[in-house]
């Protein structure tokens, strides 16, 4: 049988190659990233990391062991501009510096980030310090997140949580419930901006509406992670329909 002739081209993703380490239980962030990066010029590769059905400090900490192996499942031929570990609470428990070290030890990546660091960078970029926090997490996880935000110089002046530990239920919290919660705490005068924390929360589609109602910035985990990865990879602009952050470079 004759062998067909062919030519080779470069990798897909003329602008950038992004990697996303997604929790096994997460149903939302991949869908959000398709909306945030609709062009083929940005290639988004996804790998999954084992995660518990329940979101607890123990299941979050356990991901540190699995993170390098999950990262090794990216195509080995791809050199990534940025890899994102897609878990706000996991980054809180494991720590951003350790997340970066674990990923970069397993895959070729110029930069590594996660939603916690991305959200902090977003608030700093917008000149915001006093925030309202909406969390789906159980108390122990929310307390740890608030401590990390405080250590980064962000004061949580208003807080509310759905207190749901079952990941499948977190992914099914209605966007209208997220919007109502955000507006309720965002109306407080002390709140300068809102953080909708969790990559498995259906927050992206209501960010713009909440901003219009409150007149204040709203940051979601998936939105912030995409924004930070785009900045690190020098990709832009992103769609401004998903909050005022997208216009900020």
Tab-separated table of N, CA, C and O in Angstrom, residues 93-215:
chain	number	residue	atom	x	y	z
A	93	UNK	N	-6.773	25.364	49.873
A	93	UNK	CA	-6.292	24.354	50.816
A	93	UNK	C	-4.860	23.915	50.500
A	93	UNK	O	-4.011	23.786	51.386
A	94	UNK	N	-4.563	23.706	49.211
A	94	UNK	CA	-3.230	23.238	48.804
A	94	UNK	C	-2.226	24.378	48.821
A	94	UNK	O	-1.060	24.203	49.194
A	95	UNK	N	-2.667	25.561	48.413
A	95	UNK	CA	-1.792	26.728	48.345
A	95	UNK	C	-1.350	26.992	46.918
A	95	UNK	O	-0.890	26.066	46.233
A	96	UNK	N	-1.465	28.245	46.447
A	96	UNK	CA	-1.100	28.563	45.068
A	96	UNK	C	0.329	28.202	44.690
A	96	UNK	O	0.577	27.702	43.590
A	97	UNK	N	1.287	28.440	45.562
A	97	UNK	CA	2.691	28.149	45.239
A	97	UNK	C	2.912	26.645	45.050
A	97	UNK	O	3.616	26.223	44.128
A	98	UNK	N	2.278	25.840	45.896
A	98	UNK	CA	2.435	24.387	45.763
A	98	UNK	C	1.726	23.878	44.515
A	98	UNK	O	2.227	22.976	43.829
A	99	UNK	N	0.559	24.437	44.206
A	99	UNK	CA	-0.136	24.074	42.971
A	99	UNK	C	0.772	24.311	41.771
A	99	UNK	O	0.927	23.446	40.901
A	100	UNK	N	1.396	25.478	41.717
A	100	UNK	CA	2.268	25.813	40.588
A	100	UNK	C	3.439	24.852	40.497
A	100	UNK	O	3.800	24.383	39.407
A	101	UNK	N	4.050	24.534	41.624
A	101	UNK	CA	5.192	23.629	41.626
A	101	UNK	C	4.798	22.224	41.170
A	101	UNK	O	5.523	21.578	40.394
A	102	UNK	N	3.652	21.741	41.625
A	102	UNK	CA	3.199	20.400	41.252
A	102	UNK	C	2.902	20.307	39.761
A	102	UNK	O	3.243	19.316	39.098
A	103	UNK	N	2.275	21.335	39.209
A	103	UNK	CA	1.938	21.321	37.782
A	103	UNK	C	3.192	21.465	36.930
A	103	UNK	O	3.390	20.718	35.954
A	104	UNK	N	4.059	22.404	37.267
A	104	UNK	CA	5.239	22.644	36.435
A	104	UNK	C	6.242	21.503	36.519
A	104	UNK	O	7.089	21.360	35.633
A	105	UNK	N	6.120	20.679	37.541
A	105	UNK	CA	6.964	19.498	37.607
A	105	UNK	C	6.486	18.376	36.709
A	105	UNK	O	7.195	17.377	36.527
A	106	UNK	N	5.296	18.524	36.138
A	106	UNK	CA	4.703	17.441	35.361
A	106	UNK	C	4.428	17.792	33.914
A	106	UNK	O	4.196	16.891	33.093
A	107	UNK	N	4.425	19.074	33.536
A	107	UNK	CA	4.055	19.478	32.185
A	107	UNK	C	4.849	20.712	31.793
A	107	UNK	O	5.267	21.486	32.662
A	108	UNK	N	5.086	20.895	30.494
A	108	UNK	CA	5.759	22.107	30.020
A	108	UNK	C	4.763	23.261	30.021
A	108	UNK	O	3.822	23.275	29.233
A	109	UNK	N	4.975	24.201	30.925
A	109	UNK	CA	4.062	25.343	31.040
A	109	UNK	C	4.860	26.577	31.427
A	109	UNK	O	5.587	26.556	32.418
A	110	UNK	N	4.699	27.634	30.659
A	110	UNK	CA	5.385	28.884	30.973
A	110	UNK	C	4.855	29.479	32.264
A	110	UNK	O	5.608	30.053	33.052
A	111	UNK	N	3.555	29.361	32.502
A	111	UNK	CA	2.941	29.910	33.713
A	111	UNK	C	1.846	28.976	34.208
A	111	UNK	O	1.258	28.220	33.436
A	112	UNK	N	1.597	29.033	35.508
A	112	UNK	CA	0.524	28.263	36.144
A	112	UNK	C	-0.272	29.218	37.025
A	112	UNK	O	0.302	30.064	37.720
A	113	UNK	N	-1.581	29.080	37.008
A	113	UNK	CA	-2.419	29.890	37.884
A	113	UNK	C	-3.627	29.086	38.319
A	113	UNK	O	-3.792	27.924	37.948
A	114	UNK	N	-4.475	29.691	39.137
A	114	UNK	CA	-5.700	29.070	39.657
A	114	UNK	C	-6.665	30.193	40.029
A	114	UNK	O	-6.278	31.364	40.040
A	115	UNK	N	-7.923	29.873	40.306
A	115	UNK	CA	-8.913	30.932	40.499
A	115	UNK	C	-8.666	31.836	41.701
A	115	UNK	O	-9.072	33.000	41.682
A	116	UNK	N	-8.046	31.326	42.750
A	116	UNK	CA	-7.794	32.168	43.920
A	116	UNK	C	-6.839	33.305	43.574
A	116	UNK	O	-7.143	34.487	43.809
A	117	UNK	N	-5.689	32.965	43.003
A	117	UNK	CA	-4.729	33.999	42.605
A	117	UNK	C	-5.315	34.906	41.534
A	117	UNK	O	-5.068	36.115	41.521
A	118	UNK	N	-6.095	34.317	40.628
A	118	UNK	CA	-6.697	35.110	39.548
A	118	UNK	C	-7.681	36.136	40.109
A	118	UNK	O	-7.707	37.295	39.680
A	119	UNK	N	-8.500	35.723	41.072
A	119	UNK	CA	-9.458	36.649	41.660
A	119	UNK	C	-8.759	37.766	42.417
A	119	UNK	O	-9.150	38.938	42.333
A	120	UNK	N	-7.716	37.432	43.160
A	120	UNK	CA	-6.952	38.458	43.877
A	120	UNK	C	-6.366	39.462	42.894
A	120	UNK	O	-6.445	40.682	43.096
A	121	UNK	N	-5.795	38.966	41.800
A	121	UNK	CA	-5.236	39.859	40.777
A	121	UNK	C	-6.324	40.728	40.152
A	121	UNK	O	-6.103	41.909	39.864
A	122	UNK	N	-7.505	40.152	39.957
A	122	UNK	CA	-8.608	40.906	39.365
A	122	UNK	C	-9.047	42.049	40.277
A	122	UNK	O	-9.226	43.188	39.825
A	123	UNK	N	-9.230	41.765	41.549
A	123	UNK	CA	-9.646	42.821	42.482
A	123	UNK	C	-8.590	43.906	42.596
A	123	UNK	O	-8.909	45.098	42.637
A	124	UNK	N	-7.329	43.501	42.636
A	124	UNK	CA	-6.261	44.496	42.694
A	124	UNK	C	-6.252	45.358	41.437
A	124	UNK	O	-6.089	46.575	41.497
A	125	UNK	N	-6.442	44.717	40.289
A	125	UNK	CA	-6.450	45.452	39.033
A	125	UNK	C	-7.581	46.458	38.955
A	125	UNK	O	-7.444	47.518	38.333
A	126	UNK	N	-8.695	46.130	39.593
A	126	UNK	CA	-9.850	47.025	39.596
A	126	UNK	C	-9.810	48.034	40.736
A	126	UNK	O	-10.714	48.861	40.883
A	127	UNK	N	-8.758	47.941	41.555
A	127	UNK	CA	-8.624	48.884	42.659
A	127	UNK	C	-9.610	48.642	43.787
A	127	UNK	O	-10.015	49.577	44.484
A	128	UNK	N	-9.965	47.368	44.008
A	128	UNK	CA	-10.981	47.000	44.999
A	128	UNK	C	-10.316	46.319	46.188
A	128	UNK	O	-9.417	45.490	46.018
A	129	UNK	N	-10.786	46.651	47.390
A	129	UNK	CA	-10.247	46.003	48.590
A	129	UNK	C	-11.336	45.396	49.473
A	129	UNK	O	-11.128	44.367	50.099
A	130	UNK	N	-12.502	45.985	49.516
A	130	UNK	CA	-13.575	45.527	50.417
A	130	UNK	C	-14.627	44.771	49.586
A	130	UNK	O	-15.302	45.377	48.749
A	131	UNK	N	-14.739	43.475	49.825
A	131	UNK	CA	-15.561	42.653	48.941
A	131	UNK	C	-16.672	41.935	49.692
A	131	UNK	O	-16.595	41.694	50.900
A	132	UNK	N	-17.712	41.589	48.937
A	132	UNK	CA	-18.750	40.679	49.400
A	132	UNK	C	-18.487	39.318	48.781
A	132	UNK	O	-18.204	39.217	47.582
A	133	UNK	N	-18.555	38.270	49.573
A	133	UNK	CA	-18.218	36.916	49.120
A	133	UNK	C	-19.448	36.027	49.138
A	133	UNK	O	-20.127	35.905	50.159
A	134	UNK	N	-19.730	35.404	47.982
A	134	UNK	CA	-20.753	34.370	47.875
A	134	UNK	C	-20.044	33.035	47.688
A	134	UNK	O	-19.230	32.872	46.771
A	135	UNK	N	-20.335	32.083	48.550
A	135	UNK	CA	-19.668	30.782	48.536
A	135	UNK	C	-20.718	29.679	48.521
A	135	UNK	O	-21.768	29.813	49.147
A	136	UNK	N	-20.438	28.569	47.827
A	136	UNK	CA	-21.331	27.414	47.952
A	136	UNK	C	-20.860	26.451	49.037
A	136	UNK	O	-21.498	25.441	49.288
A	137	UNK	N	-19.733	26.760	49.677
A	137	UNK	CA	-18.988	25.774	50.467
A	137	UNK	C	-19.533	25.588	51.882
A	137	UNK	O	-20.198	26.460	52.436
A	138	UNK	N	-19.139	24.445	52.476
A	138	UNK	CA	-19.381	24.231	53.899
A	138	UNK	C	-18.488	25.174	54.692
A	138	UNK	O	-17.519	25.750	54.176
A	139	UNK	N	-18.789	25.335	55.976
A	139	UNK	CA	-18.165	26.374	56.789
A	139	UNK	C	-16.646	26.277	56.819
A	139	UNK	O	-15.948	27.298	56.690
A	140	UNK	N	-16.103	25.063	56.978
A	140	UNK	CA	-14.650	24.935	57.098
A	140	UNK	C	-13.915	25.442	55.862
A	140	UNK	O	-12.853	26.060	55.956
A	141	UNK	N	-14.471	25.180	54.693
A	141	UNK	CA	-13.843	25.620	53.449
A	141	UNK	C	-13.986	27.130	53.292
A	141	UNK	O	-13.044	27.825	52.894
A	142	UNK	N	-15.149	27.666	53.612
A	142	UNK	CA	-15.367	29.106	53.509
A	142	UNK	C	-14.443	29.875	54.443
A	142	UNK	O	-13.913	30.935	54.080
A	143	UNK	N	-14.237	29.366	55.653
A	143	UNK	CA	-13.338	30.023	56.613
A	143	UNK	C	-11.921	30.080	56.057
A	143	UNK	O	-11.239	31.112	56.142
A	144	UNK	N	-11.460	28.983	55.468
A	144	UNK	CA	-10.115	28.957	54.887
A	144	UNK	C	-9.989	29.940	53.730
A	144	UNK	O	-8.974	30.637	53.590
A	145	UNK	N	-11.026	30.019	52.892
A	145	UNK	CA	-11.002	30.949	51.765
A	145	UNK	C	-10.957	32.392	52.249
A	145	UNK	O	-10.185	33.210	51.735
A	146	UNK	N	-11.753	32.715	53.240
A	146	UNK	CA	-11.760	34.082	53.766
A	146	UNK	C	-10.393	34.442	54.348
A	146	UNK	O	-9.921	35.576	54.200
A	147	UNK	N	-9.744	33.485	54.979
A	147	UNK	CA	-8.415	33.737	55.541
A	147	UNK	C	-7.399	34.020	54.443
A	147	UNK	O	-6.554	34.919	54.575
A	148	UNK	N	-7.479	33.278	53.337
A	148	UNK	CA	-6.554	33.500	52.222
A	148	UNK	C	-6.797	34.856	51.571
A	148	UNK	O	-5.852	35.560	51.190
A	149	UNK	N	-8.042	35.224	51.417
A	149	UNK	CA	-8.359	36.533	50.845
A	149	UNK	C	-7.849	37.655	51.749
A	149	UNK	O	-7.302	38.657	51.274
A	150	UNK	N	-8.017	37.484	53.046
A	150	UNK	CA	-7.525	38.488	53.993
A	150	UNK	C	-6.009	38.600	53.933
A	150	UNK	O	-5.449	39.709	53.971
A	151	UNK	N	-5.328	37.462	53.816
A	151	UNK	CA	-3.864	37.481	53.727
A	151	UNK	C	-3.402	38.194	52.467
A	151	UNK	O	-2.282	38.741	52.430
A	152	UNK	N	-4.241	38.215	51.439
A	152	UNK	CA	-3.902	38.901	50.192
A	152	UNK	C	-4.312	40.373	50.219
A	152	UNK	O	-4.169	41.070	49.210
A	153	UNK	N	-4.843	40.826	51.350
A	153	UNK	CA	-5.194	42.233	51.481
A	153	UNK	C	-6.625	42.570	51.118
A	153	UNK	O	-6.971	43.746	50.973
A	154	UNK	N	-7.483	41.547	50.982
A	154	UNK	CA	-8.894	41.777	50.649
A	154	UNK	C	-9.747	41.569	51.896
A	154	UNK	O	-9.683	40.515	52.531
A	155	UNK	N	-10.548	42.549	52.225
A	155	UNK	CA	-11.399	42.477	53.406
A	155	UNK	C	-12.789	42.005	52.994
A	155	UNK	O	-13.466	42.654	52.195
A	156	UNK	N	-13.203	40.876	53.546
A	156	UNK	CA	-14.550	40.363	53.285
A	156	UNK	C	-15.496	41.055	54.256
A	156	UNK	O	-15.569	40.700	55.442
A	157	UNK	N	-16.221	42.037	53.764
A	157	UNK	CA	-17.106	42.831	54.629
A	157	UNK	C	-18.535	42.305	54.627
A	157	UNK	O	-19.357	42.728	55.439
A	158	UNK	N	-18.845	41.385	53.718
A	158	UNK	CA	-20.162	40.739	53.687
A	158	UNK	C	-19.977	39.336	53.136
A	158	UNK	O	-19.180	39.119	52.216
A	159	UNK	N	-20.693	38.383	53.700
A	159	UNK	CA	-20.489	36.978	53.332
A	159	UNK	C	-21.810	36.223	53.400
A	159	UNK	O	-22.621	36.433	54.293
A	160	UNK	N	-22.004	35.321	52.426
A	160	UNK	CA	-23.147	34.413	52.444
A	160	UNK	C	-22.741	33.120	51.753
A	160	UNK	O	-21.936	33.140	50.817
A	161	UNK	N	-23.275	32.008	52.216
A	161	UNK	CA	-22.925	30.711	51.642
A	161	UNK	C	-24.160	29.836	51.487
A	161	UNK	O	-25.063	29.846	52.331
A	162	UNK	N	-24.171	29.061	50.407
A	162	UNK	CA	-25.222	28.064	50.222
A	162	UNK	C	-24.978	26.835	51.092
A	162	UNK	O	-25.867	25.977	51.225
A	163	UNK	N	-23.758	26.684	51.624
A	163	UNK	CA	-23.385	25.601	52.542
A	163	UNK	C	-23.753	24.229	51.980
A	163	UNK	O	-24.372	23.402	52.635
A	164	UNK	N	-23.360	24.012	50.735
A	164	UNK	CA	-23.647	22.744	50.053
A	164	UNK	C	-22.334	22.008	49.812
A	164	UNK	O	-21.436	22.525	49.153
A	165	UNK	N	-22.214	20.810	50.336
A	165	UNK	CA	-20.965	20.065	50.156
A	165	UNK	C	-21.013	19.077	48.993
A	165	UNK	O	-19.975	18.585	48.550
A	166	UNK	N	-22.204	18.774	48.473
A	166	UNK	CA	-22.331	17.810	47.376
A	166	UNK	C	-22.114	18.532	46.057
A	166	UNK	O	-22.886	19.416	45.676
A	167	UNK	N	-21.050	18.165	45.347
A	167	UNK	CA	-20.669	18.869	44.119
A	167	UNK	C	-21.784	18.865	43.070
A	167	UNK	O	-21.999	19.861	42.380
A	168	UNK	N	-22.475	17.746	42.924
A	168	UNK	CA	-23.532	17.674	41.913
A	168	UNK	C	-24.648	18.668	42.199
A	168	UNK	O	-25.280	19.192	41.274
A	169	UNK	N	-24.889	18.966	43.464
A	169	UNK	CA	-25.904	19.946	43.821
A	169	UNK	C	-25.380	21.372	43.619
A	169	UNK	O	-26.146	22.258	43.225
A	170	UNK	N	-24.100	21.594	43.884
A	170	UNK	CA	-23.510	22.914	43.637
A	170	UNK	C	-23.686	23.291	42.168
A	170	UNK	O	-24.060	24.421	41.832
A	171	UNK	N	-23.432	22.340	41.265
A	171	UNK	CA	-23.536	22.602	39.832
A	171	UNK	C	-24.968	22.887	39.393
A	171	UNK	O	-25.178	23.397	38.282
A	172	UNK	N	-25.930	22.588	40.255
A	172	UNK	CA	-27.335	22.786	39.903
A	172	UNK	C	-27.999	23.933	40.666
A	172	UNK	O	-29.217	24.117	40.569
A	173	UNK	N	-27.216	24.697	41.406
A	173	UNK	CA	-27.759	25.907	42.027
A	173	UNK	C	-28.161	26.863	40.910
A	173	UNK	O	-27.366	27.199	40.037
A	174	UNK	N	-29.393	27.296	40.911
A	174	UNK	CA	-29.922	28.107	39.811
A	174	UNK	C	-29.199	29.444	39.720
A	174	UNK	O	-28.934	30.084	40.739
A	175	UNK	N	-28.900	29.897	38.497
A	175	UNK	CA	-28.310	31.232	38.338
A	175	UNK	C	-29.125	32.323	39.015
A	175	UNK	O	-28.563	33.290	39.536
A	176	UNK	N	-30.438	32.172	39.033
A	176	UNK	CA	-31.281	33.181	39.695
A	176	UNK	C	-31.001	33.225	41.196
A	176	UNK	O	-31.048	34.308	41.811
A	177	UNK	N	-30.705	32.079	41.801
A	177	UNK	CA	-30.363	32.054	43.224
A	177	UNK	C	-29.025	32.746	43.476
A	177	UNK	O	-28.854	33.449	44.484
A	178	UNK	N	-28.085	32.538	42.563
A	178	UNK	CA	-26.783	33.195	42.675
A	178	UNK	C	-26.946	34.706	42.550
A	178	UNK	O	-26.377	35.483	43.337
A	179	UNK	N	-27.751	35.108	41.579
A	179	UNK	CA	-27.987	36.539	41.376
A	179	UNK	C	-28.637	37.162	42.607
A	179	UNK	O	-28.220	38.235	43.076
A	180	UNK	N	-29.668	36.524	43.145
A	180	UNK	CA	-30.364	37.071	44.305
A	180	UNK	C	-29.427	37.218	45.501
A	180	UNK	O	-29.470	38.231	46.222
A	181	UNK	N	-28.580	36.211	45.710
A	181	UNK	CA	-27.636	36.267	46.829
A	181	UNK	C	-26.629	37.389	46.641
A	181	UNK	O	-26.308	38.123	47.587
A	182	UNK	N	-26.128	37.544	45.422
A	182	UNK	CA	-25.142	38.582	45.143
A	182	UNK	C	-25.726	39.973	45.325
A	182	UNK	O	-25.089	40.864	45.897
A	183	UNK	N	-26.938	40.177	44.849
A	183	UNK	CA	-27.580	41.489	44.976
A	183	UNK	C	-27.842	41.809	46.450
A	183	UNK	O	-27.639	42.938	46.903
A	184	UNK	N	-28.261	40.797	47.222
A	184	UNK	CA	-28.584	41.022	48.632
A	184	UNK	C	-27.372	41.522	49.418
A	184	UNK	O	-27.496	42.457	50.219
A	185	UNK	N	-26.198	40.931	49.185
A	185	UNK	CA	-25.034	41.413	49.941
A	185	UNK	C	-24.366	42.592	49.240
A	185	UNK	O	-23.738	43.427	49.884
A	186	UNK	N	-24.521	42.667	47.930
A	186	UNK	CA	-23.897	43.756	47.188
A	186	UNK	C	-24.525	45.103	47.434
A	186	UNK	O	-23.905	46.145	47.196
A	187	UNK	N	-25.769	45.111	47.907
A	187	UNK	CA	-26.450	46.366	48.203
A	187	UNK	C	-25.900	47.053	49.455
A	187	UNK	O	-26.167	48.235	49.674
A	188	UNK	N	-25.126	46.316	50.238
A	188	UNK	CA	-24.531	46.913	51.433
A	188	UNK	C	-23.485	47.946	51.019
A	188	UNK	O	-22.642	47.686	50.152
A	189	UNK	N	-23.523	49.099	51.640
A	189	UNK	CA	-22.675	50.219	51.233
A	189	UNK	C	-21.199	49.897	51.347
A	189	UNK	O	-20.381	50.366	50.553
A	190	UNK	N	-20.817	49.086	52.328
A	190	UNK	CA	-19.398	48.785	52.550
A	190	UNK	C	-18.798	47.925	51.445
A	190	UNK	O	-17.574	47.895	51.267
A	191	UNK	N	-19.639	47.224	50.702
A	191	UNK	CA	-19.160	46.298	49.667
A	191	UNK	C	-18.792	47.065	48.401
A	191	UNK	O	-19.622	47.765	47.820
A	192	UNK	N	-17.544	46.929	47.976
A	192	UNK	CA	-17.077	47.580	46.750
A	192	UNK	C	-17.220	46.687	45.525
A	192	UNK	O	-17.315	47.179	44.397
A	193	UNK	N	-17.204	45.373	45.737
A	193	UNK	CA	-17.297	44.413	44.632
A	193	UNK	C	-17.713	43.058	45.196
A	193	UNK	O	-17.642	42.829	46.412
A	194	UNK	N	-18.126	42.162	44.308
A	194	UNK	CA	-18.614	40.836	44.702
A	194	UNK	C	-17.682	39.763	44.143
A	194	UNK	O	-17.242	39.839	42.990
A	195	UNK	N	-17.439	38.725	44.949
A	195	UNK	CA	-16.721	37.541	44.484
A	195	UNK	C	-17.665	36.345	44.551
A	195	UNK	O	-18.129	35.959	45.620
A	196	UNK	N	-17.975	35.761	43.390
A	196	UNK	CA	-18.773	34.545	43.281
A	196	UNK	C	-17.793	33.388	43.160
A	196	UNK	O	-17.278	33.092	42.091
A	197	UNK	N	-17.514	32.729	44.273
A	197	UNK	CA	-16.421	31.758	44.326
A	197	UNK	C	-16.909	30.345	44.026
A	197	UNK	O	-17.919	29.905	44.565
A	198	UNK	N	-16.191	29.649	43.171
A	198	UNK	CA	-16.360	28.226	42.840
A	198	UNK	C	-16.471	28.050	41.331
A	198	UNK	O	-17.311	28.682	40.673
A	199	UNK	N	-15.660	27.164	40.782
A	199	UNK	CA	-15.673	26.894	39.346
A	199	UNK	C	-16.872	26.054	38.931
A	199	UNK	O	-17.185	25.953	37.748
A	200	UNK	N	-17.557	25.461	39.896
A	200	UNK	CA	-18.698	24.590	39.592
A	200	UNK	C	-20.025	25.308	39.807
A	200	UNK	O	-21.077	24.686	39.902
A	201	UNK	N	-19.954	26.642	39.884
A	201	UNK	CA	-21.134	27.472	40.110
A	201	UNK	C	-21.538	28.138	38.795
A	201	UNK	O	-20.697	28.657	38.067
A	202	UNK	N	-22.825	28.166	38.499
A	202	UNK	CA	-23.316	28.744	37.237
A	202	UNK	C	-23.405	30.272	37.342
A	202	UNK	O	-24.476	30.867	37.248
A	203	UNK	N	-22.252	30.890	37.509
A	203	UNK	CA	-22.205	32.331	37.773
A	203	UNK	C	-21.978	33.170	36.522
A	203	UNK	O	-22.401	34.331	36.475
A	204	UNK	N	-21.309	32.632	35.522
A	204	UNK	CA	-20.855	33.442	34.398
A	204	UNK	C	-21.998	34.202	33.731
A	204	UNK	O	-21.868	35.394	33.422
A	205	UNK	N	-23.108	33.541	33.524
A	205	UNK	CA	-24.200	34.151	32.772
A	205	UNK	C	-24.952	35.248	33.499
A	205	UNK	O	-25.741	35.964	32.874
A	206	UNK	N	-24.733	35.402	34.812
A	206	UNK	CA	-25.455	36.443	35.555
A	206	UNK	C	-24.552	37.587	36.001
A	206	UNK	O	-25.029	38.553	36.596
A	207	UNK	N	-23.268	37.502	35.717
A	207	UNK	CA	-22.334	38.538	36.171
A	207	UNK	C	-22.724	39.908	35.632
A	207	UNK	O	-22.802	40.894	36.379
A	208	UNK	N	-22.977	39.992	34.343
A	208	UNK	CA	-23.274	41.283	33.739
A	208	UNK	C	-24.554	41.889	34.313
A	208	UNK	O	-24.618	43.094	34.594
A	209	UNK	N	-25.560	41.074	34.524
A	209	UNK	CA	-26.827	41.564	35.068
A	209	UNK	C	-26.653	42.065	36.501
A	209	UNK	O	-27.235	43.095	36.886
A	210	UNK	N	-25.871	41.359	37.307
A	210	UNK	CA	-25.628	41.794	38.682
A	210	UNK	C	-24.879	43.127	38.687
A	210	UNK	O	-25.208	44.035	39.472
A	211	UNK	N	-23.894	43.259	37.803
A	211	UNK	CA	-23.149	44.517	37.729
A	211	UNK	C	-24.056	45.683	37.357
A	211	UNK	O	-23.934	46.778	37.922
A	212	UNK	N	-24.951	45.450	36.418
A	212	UNK	CA	-25.863	46.530	36.021
A	212	UNK	C	-26.767	46.942	37.178
A	212	UNK	O	-27.053	48.125	37.370
A	213	UNK	N	-27.219	45.963	37.944
A	213	UNK	CA	-28.131	46.272	39.044
A	213	UNK	C	-27.418	46.964	40.205
A	213	UNK	O	-27.964	47.892	40.808
A	214	UNK	N	-26.202	46.535	40.502
A	214	UNK	CA	-25.489	47.078	41.657
A	214	UNK	C	-24.606	48.274	41.321
A	214	UNK	O	-24.292	49.080	42.197
A	215	UNK	N	-24.152	48.347	40.066
A	215	UNK	CA	-23.173	49.363	39.714
A	215	UNK	C	-21.811	49.088	40.324
A	215	UNK	O	-21.006	50.006	40.536
